[in-house]
């Protein structure tokens, strides 16, 4: 159903809207360096990053072959080949409660040049690409965001939060389990080979994780995107008692100016496919000699490591929104996941863009699977599509949204059904 997502033309009503403003909205062919290089340079500029050398842009170009790239051009600009706006999309599996997945339209590289901001270019590209996803039969859209104020208006809601941990290792004496496997340093090349299978196993049990490889995986390991002056990445892998790799951490170390015993260890990524490997990798990091602080971001809420140390307060956390989801087609989206308790509830959903608008009966069987039907009955609980996106993965309580005045009706029953026992978590930016 999505095989032509790379070539299906951009949405004609967005194209027309932008044309009336003298702008051209179109696809970019990543196999053509003449088109790709300015598109890539435009993103770097608009995200305020230093310009990248041409050979680096040329190296990453190969990774974009399976993504849909689009842009907006102003033919009257000083450099008409450089797009004034960029957008990138691709379909990817998003894990939902019940260890199933839903096909989701991943959105990235949303950027508009300063000279052309606040005249509706993002709105036109976003609405257009959401209509394209809908036409392709993709039931959910998703993104990670630079600012949390932008995407609610397009029907996205934050559904998986991220926690930043700062751990005082002098206070955090390990009291957790003693794992039966072992942790050892490995090379980038080794982890490139056997790390992805670990990510895949963990992905399938955690709502909010997305299927990824290619550029996102290789960037995580520093194969591409490594910048000069950045501290070298270190790689530690946990192998279980049978010798099977089950977890790993990617981290850097920062020396203190005044005290050699006060290094800071920054965890860039930590993934564990088993409880044993989770304990093994964390213990390895927290017991590192010459380190006084361990920092980690993009961690799940309720990180178990807090319960594996002698002093709970040695682990300080702060939480932010991370993955935002947007329901495009209510029936397949809600039927893709399972529910915590059986029953029937009628949801009223308002959607200014029309995709999810309607009244929907959700009927959950004793096995947790659901059937969704559009009905004419009165809604028992009402919300906008942004709130539906927020509760979708089972981590944001409907009762919280009701208290906040963002949802009305039987929020308690909605929570009984929607709650996920596994905390939604997305471990990467995309
Ligand atoms: C954020 C950005 C993409 C917006 O592009 P834009 O073309 O100026 O946006 P639009 O003119 O289409 O505005 C669409 C709506 O979003 C709002 N909006 C735009 N940027 C916003 C921001 N930074 N914060 C809050 N609201 C914003 C507008 O007010 C407008 O609201 P309305 O349609 O409800 O009246 C652009 O400013 C940009 O490139 N910023 C730097 C890169 C970035 O942060 N990208 C987002 C990555 S997740």
CSV table of C-alpha atoms and ligand atoms in Angstrom, one decimal:
chain,number,residue,atom,x,y,z
A,1,UNK,CA,0.0,0.0,0.0
A,2,UNK,CA,2.9,2.3,0.7
A,3,UNK,CA,5.3,1.2,-2.0
A,4,UNK,CA,4.9,4.4,-4.0
A,5,UNK,CA,5.4,6.7,-1.1
A,6,UNK,CA,8.7,7.9,-2.6
A,7,UNK,CA,7.2,9.1,-5.9
A,8,UNK,CA,3.6,10.0,-5.2
A,9,UNK,CA,3.5,13.7,-6.1
A,10,UNK,CA,3.1,16.3,-3.4
A,11,UNK,CA,-0.4,17.3,-2.3
A,12,UNK,CA,-2.0,19.5,-5.0
A,13,UNK,CA,-3.9,21.8,-2.6
A,14,UNK,CA,-0.8,22.6,-0.6
A,15,UNK,CA,1.1,23.1,-3.9
A,16,UNK,CA,-1.6,25.5,-5.1
A,17,UNK,CA,-1.7,27.4,-1.8
A,18,UNK,CA,2.1,28.0,-2.0
A,19,UNK,CA,2.1,28.8,-5.7
A,20,UNK,CA,-0.3,31.7,-4.9
A,21,UNK,CA,2.5,33.1,-2.8
A,22,UNK,CA,5.1,32.6,-5.5
A,23,UNK,CA,6.5,29.4,-4.1
A,24,UNK,CA,7.1,26.0,-5.5
A,25,UNK,CA,6.4,22.8,-3.4
A,26,UNK,CA,7.9,19.6,-4.9
A,27,UNK,CA,9.8,16.4,-4.2
A,28,UNK,CA,13.6,16.1,-4.2
A,29,UNK,CA,15.3,13.2,-5.9
A,30,UNK,CA,18.1,12.1,-3.5
A,31,UNK,CA,19.8,10.2,-6.3
A,32,UNK,CA,20.5,13.6,-7.9
A,33,UNK,CA,23.4,15.4,-6.1
A,34,UNK,CA,22.5,18.7,-7.8
A,35,UNK,CA,19.1,18.7,-6.1
A,36,UNK,CA,20.1,16.9,-2.9
A,37,UNK,CA,23.1,19.1,-1.9
A,38,UNK,CA,21.2,22.4,-1.5
A,39,UNK,CA,18.3,20.6,0.1
A,40,UNK,CA,20.7,19.2,2.8
A,41,UNK,CA,22.5,22.6,3.2
A,42,UNK,CA,19.2,24.3,3.7
A,43,UNK,CA,18.4,22.0,6.7
A,44,UNK,CA,21.8,22.6,8.3
A,45,UNK,CA,21.4,26.3,7.9
A,46,UNK,CA,17.8,26.4,9.3
A,47,UNK,CA,18.7,24.2,12.3
A,48,UNK,CA,21.6,26.7,13.0
A,49,UNK,CA,24.3,24.1,12.6
A,50,UNK,CA,27.7,24.8,10.9
A,51,UNK,CA,27.8,24.2,7.2
A,52,UNK,CA,28.8,20.6,6.4
A,53,UNK,CA,31.6,19.9,3.9
A,54,UNK,CA,30.4,18.6,0.5
A,55,UNK,CA,32.1,15.2,0.9
A,56,UNK,CA,30.1,14.6,4.1
A,57,UNK,CA,26.9,15.6,2.4
A,58,UNK,CA,27.7,13.3,-0.4
A,59,UNK,CA,28.4,10.4,2.0
A,60,UNK,CA,25.0,10.7,3.7
A,61,UNK,CA,23.1,11.1,0.4
A,62,UNK,CA,23.1,7.3,0.0
A,63,UNK,CA,21.1,6.9,3.2
A,64,UNK,CA,18.2,9.0,2.0
A,65,UNK,CA,17.2,6.7,-0.9
A,66,UNK,CA,14.4,5.1,1.1
A,67,UNK,CA,13.0,8.4,2.5
A,68,UNK,CA,10.6,10.9,0.8
A,69,UNK,CA,12.2,14.3,0.6
A,70,UNK,CA,10.4,17.5,-0.3
A,71,UNK,CA,11.1,21.2,-0.3
A,72,UNK,CA,9.7,24.6,-1.2
A,73,UNK,CA,11.6,26.9,-3.5
A,74,UNK,CA,11.4,30.7,-4.1
A,75,UNK,CA,12.5,31.2,-7.7
A,76,UNK,CA,13.0,34.9,-7.0
A,77,UNK,CA,15.5,34.3,-4.2
A,78,UNK,CA,19.2,35.1,-4.5
A,79,UNK,CA,20.0,31.4,-4.8
A,80,UNK,CA,16.9,29.8,-6.4
A,81,UNK,CA,18.4,26.3,-6.2
A,82,UNK,CA,18.4,26.4,-2.4
A,83,UNK,CA,15.0,25.4,-0.9
A,84,UNK,CA,13.5,27.9,1.6
A,85,UNK,CA,11.8,24.9,3.4
A,86,UNK,CA,12.4,21.2,3.8
A,87,UNK,CA,10.4,18.2,4.9
A,88,UNK,CA,11.3,14.4,5.1
A,89,UNK,CA,8.9,11.5,5.6
A,90,UNK,CA,9.0,7.7,5.6
A,91,UNK,CA,6.8,4.9,6.9
A,92,UNK,CA,8.1,3.0,9.9
A,93,UNK,CA,6.7,0.5,12.4
A,94,UNK,CA,5.7,2.0,15.7
A,95,UNK,CA,5.4,-0.4,18.6
A,96,UNK,CA,2.0,-0.2,20.4
A,97,UNK,CA,0.8,-1.8,23.6
A,98,UNK,CA,0.5,-5.5,23.3
A,99,UNK,CA,3.8,-5.9,21.5
A,100,UNK,CA,2.2,-5.2,18.1
A,101,UNK,CA,3.0,-2.4,15.8
A,102,UNK,CA,1.2,0.1,13.6
A,103,UNK,CA,2.6,1.7,10.4
A,104,UNK,CA,3.4,5.3,11.2
A,105,UNK,CA,4.4,8.2,9.0
A,106,UNK,CA,7.7,9.5,10.4
A,107,UNK,CA,8.3,13.2,9.9
A,108,UNK,CA,11.6,15.0,10.1
A,109,UNK,CA,13.7,17.8,8.7
A,110,UNK,CA,10.9,20.3,9.1
A,111,UNK,CA,12.6,23.6,8.7
A,112,UNK,CA,11.9,27.0,7.1
A,113,UNK,CA,14.5,29.7,6.3
A,114,UNK,CA,14.3,32.8,8.4
A,115,UNK,CA,13.5,35.0,5.4
A,116,UNK,CA,10.3,33.0,4.8
A,117,UNK,CA,9.0,32.1,8.2
A,118,UNK,CA,5.5,32.7,9.5
A,119,UNK,CA,3.7,32.8,6.2
A,120,UNK,CA,2.2,29.4,6.3
A,121,UNK,CA,4.9,27.3,4.6
A,122,UNK,CA,5.2,24.7,7.4
A,123,UNK,CA,1.4,24.5,7.7
A,124,UNK,CA,1.1,23.9,4.0
A,125,UNK,CA,3.8,21.2,3.9
A,126,UNK,CA,2.5,19.5,7.1
A,127,UNK,CA,-1.1,19.4,6.0
A,128,UNK,CA,-0.1,18.3,2.5
A,129,UNK,CA,2.2,15.4,3.8
A,130,UNK,CA,-0.5,14.3,6.3
A,131,UNK,CA,-3.0,14.1,3.4
A,132,UNK,CA,-0.4,12.1,1.4
A,133,UNK,CA,0.0,9.7,4.4
A,134,UNK,CA,-3.7,9.3,4.7
A,135,UNK,CA,-4.1,8.7,1.0
A,136,UNK,CA,-1.4,5.9,1.3
A,137,UNK,CA,-3.5,4.3,4.1
A,138,UNK,CA,-1.0,5.1,6.9
A,139,UNK,CA,-3.0,5.4,10.1
A,140,UNK,CA,-0.6,7.3,12.4
A,141,UNK,CA,1.9,10.1,12.0
A,142,UNK,CA,4.8,10.7,14.4
A,143,UNK,CA,7.7,13.0,15.1
A,144,UNK,CA,10.3,14.2,17.7
A,145,UNK,CA,10.4,17.9,18.2
A,146,UNK,CA,12.7,20.9,18.6
A,147,UNK,CA,10.0,22.9,20.4
A,148,UNK,CA,6.9,21.5,22.1
A,149,UNK,CA,4.8,24.4,21.1
A,150,UNK,CA,4.6,23.8,17.3
A,151,UNK,CA,2.8,20.5,16.6
A,152,UNK,CA,-0.3,20.4,18.9
A,153,UNK,CA,-2.1,22.6,16.3
A,154,UNK,CA,-1.6,19.9,13.7
A,155,UNK,CA,-3.3,17.3,15.9
A,156,UNK,CA,-0.2,15.7,17.4
A,157,UNK,CA,0.0,14.9,21.1
A,158,UNK,CA,3.0,13.9,23.3
A,159,UNK,CA,2.6,10.1,23.9
A,160,UNK,CA,6.1,9.0,25.1
A,161,UNK,CA,8.0,11.1,27.5
A,162,UNK,CA,11.8,11.1,28.1
A,163,UNK,CA,13.7,11.4,31.3
A,164,UNK,CA,17.1,12.9,31.8
A,165,UNK,CA,19.1,11.3,34.7
A,166,UNK,CA,21.9,12.8,36.6
A,167,UNK,CA,23.4,10.2,39.0
A,168,UNK,CA,25.9,11.0,41.8
A,169,UNK,CA,27.8,7.7,41.7
A,170,UNK,CA,29.4,8.3,45.1
A,171,UNK,CA,26.0,8.0,46.7
A,172,UNK,CA,24.6,5.4,44.3
A,173,UNK,CA,26.0,2.2,45.8
A,174,UNK,CA,24.8,-0.7,43.7
A,175,UNK,CA,22.1,-2.8,45.5
A,176,UNK,CA,20.5,-4.3,42.4
A,177,UNK,CA,20.9,-7.9,41.1
A,178,UNK,CA,24.2,-9.4,40.3
A,179,UNK,CA,24.0,-10.4,36.6
A,180,UNK,CA,25.3,-13.7,35.5
A,181,UNK,CA,26.8,-12.4,32.3
A,182,UNK,CA,29.7,-10.1,31.7
A,183,UNK,CA,30.3,-6.6,30.3
A,184,UNK,CA,33.2,-5.8,28.0
A,185,UNK,CA,34.4,-3.0,25.8
A,186,UNK,CA,33.8,-3.7,22.1
A,187,UNK,CA,34.6,-1.7,19.0
A,188,UNK,CA,32.3,0.4,16.9
A,189,UNK,CA,32.6,-2.3,14.2
A,190,UNK,CA,31.6,-5.1,16.5
A,191,UNK,CA,28.6,-3.2,17.9
A,192,UNK,CA,27.5,-2.3,14.3
A,193,UNK,CA,27.2,-6.0,13.7
A,194,UNK,CA,25.6,-7.3,16.8
A,195,UNK,CA,24.0,-4.3,18.4
A,196,UNK,CA,21.0,-3.9,16.1
A,197,UNK,CA,19.6,-7.3,17.0
A,198,UNK,CA,19.5,-6.2,20.6
A,199,UNK,CA,17.7,-3.0,19.6
A,200,UNK,CA,15.2,-5.0,17.6
A,201,UNK,CA,14.4,-7.4,20.4
A,202,UNK,CA,13.8,-4.5,22.9
A,203,UNK,CA,11.8,-2.5,20.3
A,204,UNK,CA,9.1,-5.1,20.0
A,205,UNK,CA,8.3,-5.1,23.7
A,206,UNK,CA,8.2,-1.3,24.2
A,207,UNK,CA,5.4,0.9,23.0
A,208,UNK,CA,6.8,4.1,21.5
A,209,UNK,CA,9.9,2.5,20.0
A,210,UNK,CA,10.2,2.7,16.2
A,211,UNK,CA,11.8,0.4,13.6
A,212,UNK,CA,15.0,2.0,12.4
A,213,UNK,CA,18.3,1.2,10.8
A,214,UNK,CA,20.3,2.9,8.0
A,215,UNK,CA,21.2,6.5,8.8
A,216,UNK,CA,19.6,6.5,12.3
A,217,UNK,CA,21.5,3.4,13.5
A,218,UNK,CA,24.9,4.4,12.0
A,219,UNK,CA,24.6,8.0,13.3
A,220,UNK,CA,23.9,6.6,16.8
A,221,UNK,CA,27.2,4.6,16.6
A,222,UNK,CA,29.1,7.6,15.3
A,223,UNK,CA,29.8,5.9,11.9
A,224,UNK,CA,28.4,9.1,10.2
A,225,UNK,CA,27.8,12.5,11.6
A,226,UNK,CA,30.8,12.5,14.0
A,227,UNK,CA,32.0,16.0,14.3
A,228,UNK,CA,35.5,17.2,14.9
A,229,UNK,CA,36.3,18.0,18.5
A,230,UNK,CA,33.6,15.6,19.9
A,231,UNK,CA,34.8,13.2,22.5
A,232,UNK,CA,35.3,9.6,21.2
A,233,UNK,CA,32.4,7.3,21.8
A,234,UNK,CA,33.0,4.2,23.9
A,235,UNK,CA,31.1,1.0,23.5
A,236,UNK,CA,30.4,-1.6,26.2
A,237,UNK,CA,28.4,-4.7,25.5
A,238,UNK,CA,26.7,-7.2,27.9
A,239,UNK,CA,26.8,-10.9,27.0
A,240,UNK,CA,24.6,-13.3,28.9
A,241,UNK,CA,26.0,-16.4,30.6
A,242,UNK,CA,25.6,-18.3,27.3
A,243,UNK,CA,27.7,-15.6,25.5
A,244,UNK,CA,24.7,-14.0,23.6
A,245,UNK,CA,24.9,-10.2,23.3
A,246,UNK,CA,21.9,-8.8,25.2
A,247,UNK,CA,22.6,-5.2,26.0
A,248,UNK,CA,25.0,-2.3,25.3
A,249,UNK,CA,25.8,1.3,26.2
A,250,UNK,CA,27.4,4.0,24.1
A,251,UNK,CA,29.0,6.7,26.2
A,252,UNK,CA,31.7,9.4,26.4
A,253,UNK,CA,33.9,10.5,29.3
A,254,UNK,CA,34.6,14.1,30.3
A,255,UNK,CA,37.6,15.0,32.5
A,256,UNK,CA,37.2,17.4,35.4
A,257,UNK,CA,39.5,20.4,35.2
A,258,UNK,CA,40.4,20.2,38.9
A,259,UNK,CA,40.1,16.6,40.1
A,260,UNK,CA,41.0,13.4,38.1
A,261,UNK,CA,38.5,11.3,40.2
A,262,UNK,CA,35.6,13.5,39.1
A,263,UNK,CA,35.1,12.4,35.5
A,264,UNK,CA,31.6,12.8,34.0
A,265,UNK,CA,30.3,9.8,32.1
A,266,UNK,CA,27.6,10.7,29.5
A,267,UNK,CA,25.4,7.8,28.3
A,268,UNK,CA,24.4,8.5,24.7
A,269,UNK,CA,22.4,5.3,24.4
A,270,UNK,CA,21.7,2.3,26.5
A,271,UNK,CA,19.6,-0.6,25.4
A,272,UNK,CA,18.9,-3.9,27.1
A,273,UNK,CA,16.9,-6.8,25.7
A,274,UNK,CA,16.7,-8.6,29.1
A,275,UNK,CA,16.5,-7.6,32.8
A,276,UNK,CA,19.8,-9.3,33.4
A,277,UNK,CA,21.6,-7.1,30.7
A,278,UNK,CA,19.8,-4.0,32.0
A,279,UNK,CA,21.4,-4.5,35.4
A,280,UNK,CA,24.7,-5.6,34.0
A,281,UNK,CA,25.2,-2.5,31.8
A,282,UNK,CA,24.0,0.0,34.5
A,283,UNK,CA,26.2,-1.6,37.1
A,284,UNK,CA,29.2,-1.3,34.8
A,285,UNK,CA,28.6,2.4,34.3
A,286,UNK,CA,27.8,3.3,37.9
A,287,UNK,CA,30.8,1.5,39.3
A,288,UNK,CA,33.3,3.0,36.8
A,289,UNK,CA,36.4,4.2,38.6
A,290,UNK,CA,37.4,7.9,38.5
A,291,UNK,CA,33.8,8.8,37.6
A,292,UNK,CA,31.6,10.9,40.0
A,293,UNK,CA,28.6,11.7,37.8
A,294,UNK,CA,26.7,9.7,35.2
A,295,UNK,CA,24.3,11.5,32.9
A,296,UNK,CA,21.8,9.9,30.6
A,297,UNK,CA,19.0,11.5,28.6
A,298,UNK,CA,16.2,10.0,26.5
A,299,UNK,CA,15.6,7.4,29.2
A,300,UNK,CA,12.1,6.1,30.0
A,301,UNK,CA,10.0,7.5,32.8
A,302,UNK,CA,10.2,5.2,35.9
A,303,UNK,CA,13.7,4.0,35.0
A,304,UNK,CA,14.3,0.9,37.2
A,305,UNK,CA,17.9,1.9,38.0
A,306,UNK,CA,16.6,4.2,40.7
A,307,UNK,CA,15.6,1.1,42.6
A,308,UNK,CA,19.0,-0.6,42.1
A,309,UNK,CA,21.0,1.9,44.2
A,310,UNK,CA,21.3,2.4,47.9
A,311,UNK,CA,20.2,6.1,47.8
A,312,UNK,CA,17.1,6.9,45.7
A,313,UNK,CA,18.1,10.6,45.7
A,314,UNK,CA,21.4,9.9,44.1
A,315,UNK,CA,19.4,9.7,40.8
A,316,UNK,CA,17.9,13.0,39.9
A,317,UNK,CA,15.5,13.1,37.0
A,318,UNK,CA,13.8,15.7,34.8
A,319,UNK,CA,11.1,14.8,32.3
A,320,UNK,CA,10.3,16.2,28.8
A,321,UNK,CA,7.9,15.3,26.0
A,322,UNK,CA,9.7,13.3,23.3
A,323,UNK,CA,7.6,11.3,20.8
A,324,UNK,CA,4.5,13.0,19.4
A,325,UNK,CA,1.8,10.9,17.7
A,326,UNK,CA,-1.1,12.0,15.4
A,327,UNK,CA,-4.0,9.7,14.6
A,328,UNK,CA,-4.9,9.9,10.9
A,329,UNK,CA,-7.3,6.9,10.7
A,330,UNK,CA,-9.0,6.0,14.0
A,331,UNK,CA,-10.1,2.5,13.2
A,332,UNK,CA,-6.8,0.9,12.1
A,333,UNK,CA,-4.9,2.9,14.7
A,334,UNK,CA,-6.9,1.9,17.7
A,335,UNK,CA,-7.3,-1.7,16.5
A,336,UNK,CA,-3.5,-2.1,16.1
A,337,UNK,CA,-3.0,-2.1,19.9
A,338,UNK,CA,-4.4,-4.2,22.7
A,339,UNK,CA,-6.2,-2.9,25.8
A,340,UNK,CA,-5.8,-3.6,29.5
A,341,UNK,CA,-9.5,-4.3,30.2
A,342,UNK,CA,-12.5,-5.5,28.2
A,343,UNK,CA,-15.6,-3.4,27.6
A,344,UNK,CA,-17.1,-0.8,25.3
A,345,UNK,CA,-16.7,2.9,25.3
A,346,UNK,CA,-17.8,5.6,22.8
A,347,UNK,CA,-15.2,8.2,22.0
A,348,UNK,CA,-16.0,11.6,20.5
A,349,UNK,CA,-13.0,13.0,18.6
A,350,UNK,CA,-12.8,16.4,17.1
A,351,UNK,CA,-10.2,17.0,14.4
A,352,UNK,CA,-9.8,20.4,12.7
A,353,UNK,CA,-8.1,18.7,9.8
A,354,UNK,CA,-10.9,16.1,9.5
A,355,UNK,CA,-8.9,12.9,9.5
A,356,UNK,CA,-10.0,11.5,12.8
A,357,UNK,CA,-13.2,13.5,13.3
A,358,UNK,CA,-16.2,11.5,14.4
A,359,UNK,CA,-17.8,9.3,17.1
A,360,UNK,CA,-16.2,5.9,17.5
A,361,UNK,CA,-17.2,2.8,19.5
A,362,UNK,CA,-14.3,0.9,20.9
A,363,UNK,CA,-15.2,-2.7,21.8
A,364,UNK,CA,-12.5,-4.6,23.6
A,365,UNK,CA,-12.7,-8.4,24.0
A,366,UNK,CA,-11.5,-10.5,26.9
A,367,UNK,CA,-8.2,-11.1,25.0
A,368,UNK,CA,-7.6,-7.3,24.9
A,369,UNK,CA,-8.1,-7.0,21.1
A,370,UNK,CA,-10.4,-4.3,19.9
A,371,UNK,CA,-12.9,-3.5,17.2
A,372,UNK,CA,-13.7,0.1,16.3
A,373,UNK,CA,-16.9,1.2,14.5
A,374,UNK,CA,-18.1,4.7,13.6
A,375,UNK,CA,-21.4,5.2,15.4
A,376,UNK,CA,-24.2,7.8,15.7
A,377,UNK,CA,-24.5,7.3,19.5
A,378,UNK,CA,-23.6,10.1,22.0
A,379,UNK,CA,-20.0,10.1,23.1
A,380,UNK,CA,-19.1,8.9,26.6
A,381,UNK,CA,-15.8,10.7,26.5
A,382,UNK,CA,-14.8,13.6,24.3
A,383,UNK,CA,-11.4,15.0,23.2
A,384,UNK,CA,-9.6,16.5,20.3
A,385,UNK,CA,-7.3,14.4,18.1
A,386,UNK,CA,-4.2,15.7,20.0
A,387,UNK,CA,-5.4,14.2,23.3
A,388,UNK,CA,-6.2,10.9,21.4
A,389,UNK,CA,-2.6,11.0,20.2
A,390,UNK,CA,-1.3,11.6,23.7
A,391,UNK,CA,-3.2,8.7,25.3
A,392,UNK,CA,-2.7,6.3,22.3
A,393,UNK,CA,0.4,4.5,23.7
A,394,UNK,CA,-1.1,4.1,27.2
A,395,UNK,CA,1.4,6.2,29.1
A,396,UNK,CA,-0.5,9.5,29.5
A,397,UNK,CA,-3.5,9.1,31.8
A,398,UNK,CA,-6.9,10.3,30.5
A,399,UNK,CA,-7.7,11.3,34.1
A,400,UNK,CA,-4.7,13.8,34.0
A,401,UNK,CA,-6.0,15.3,30.8
A,402,UNK,CA,-9.5,15.5,32.3
A,403,UNK,CA,-8.2,17.4,35.3
A,404,UNK,CA,-6.4,19.7,32.9
A,405,UNK,CA,-9.6,20.4,31.2
A,406,UNK,CA,-8.5,18.8,27.9
A,407,UNK,CA,-10.9,15.8,27.9
A,408,UNK,CA,-14.4,15.4,29.2
A,409,UNK,CA,-16.5,12.3,30.2
A,410,UNK,CA,-15.6,8.9,31.7
A,411,UNK,CA,-11.8,9.3,31.9
A,412,UNK,CA,-11.5,6.6,34.6
A,413,UNK,CA,-12.9,3.9,32.3
A,414,UNK,CA,-10.7,5.1,29.4
A,415,UNK,CA,-7.7,4.7,31.6
A,416,UNK,CA,-8.7,1.2,32.7
A,417,UNK,CA,-8.7,0.3,29.0
A,418,UNK,CA,-5.8,2.4,27.6
A,419,UNK,CA,-3.2,2.0,30.3
A,420,UNK,CA,0.0,0.2,29.2
A,421,UNK,CA,1.9,-1.8,31.8
A,422,UNK,CA,5.1,-1.1,29.8
A,423,UNK,CA,5.9,2.6,30.0
A,424,UNK,CA,6.0,4.1,26.4
A,425,UNK,CA,9.5,5.0,25.5
A,426,UNK,CA,11.4,6.1,22.4
A,427,UNK,CA,15.2,5.9,22.7
A,428,UNK,CA,16.3,8.0,19.7
A,429,UNK,CA,15.7,11.3,17.9
A,430,UNK,CA,14.6,11.0,14.4
B,1,LIG,C1,9.3,26.0,13.3
B,1,LIG,C2,9.2,26.3,11.8
B,1,LIG,C3,9.4,25.1,11.0
B,1,LIG,C4,7.9,27.0,11.5
B,1,LIG,O1,7.8,27.3,10.1
B,1,LIG,P1,6.8,28.5,9.6
B,1,LIG,O2,6.8,28.2,8.1
B,1,LIG,O3,7.3,29.8,10.0
B,1,LIG,O4,5.4,28.1,10.2
B,1,LIG,P2,4.0,28.5,9.7
B,1,LIG,O5,4.1,30.0,9.2
B,1,LIG,O6,3.5,27.5,8.7
B,1,LIG,O7,3.2,28.5,11.0
B,1,LIG,C5,2.3,27.5,11.3
B,1,LIG,C6,1.7,27.7,12.7
B,1,LIG,O8,2.7,27.3,13.6
B,1,LIG,C7,3.0,28.4,14.5
B,1,LIG,N1,4.4,28.4,14.8
B,1,LIG,C8,5.4,28.4,13.9
B,1,LIG,N2,6.6,28.3,14.5
B,1,LIG,C9,6.3,28.2,15.8
B,1,LIG,C10,7.2,28.1,16.9
B,1,LIG,N3,8.5,28.1,16.8
B,1,LIG,N4,6.6,28.0,18.1
B,1,LIG,C11,5.2,28.0,18.2
B,1,LIG,N5,4.4,28.1,17.2
B,1,LIG,C12,4.9,28.2,16.0
B,1,LIG,C13,2.5,29.6,13.8
B,1,LIG,O9,2.2,30.7,14.6
B,1,LIG,C14,1.3,29.1,13.0
B,1,LIG,O10,0.2,29.0,13.8
B,1,LIG,P3,-1.3,29.1,13.2
B,1,LIG,O11,-1.3,28.4,11.9
B,1,LIG,O12,-2.1,28.3,14.2
B,1,LIG,O13,-1.6,30.5,13.2
B,1,LIG,C15,10.4,27.3,11.5
B,1,LIG,O14,10.3,28.5,12.3
B,1,LIG,C16,11.8,26.7,11.7
B,1,LIG,O15,12.3,26.2,10.7
B,1,LIG,N6,12.4,26.8,12.9
B,1,LIG,C17,13.7,26.2,13.1
B,1,LIG,C18,13.8,24.7,12.8
B,1,LIG,C19,12.8,24.0,13.7
B,1,LIG,O16,12.8,24.2,14.9
B,1,LIG,N7,12.1,23.1,13.1
B,1,LIG,C20,11.1,22.2,13.8
B,1,LIG,C21,11.7,20.9,14.0
B,1,LIG,S1,10.8,19.8,15.0
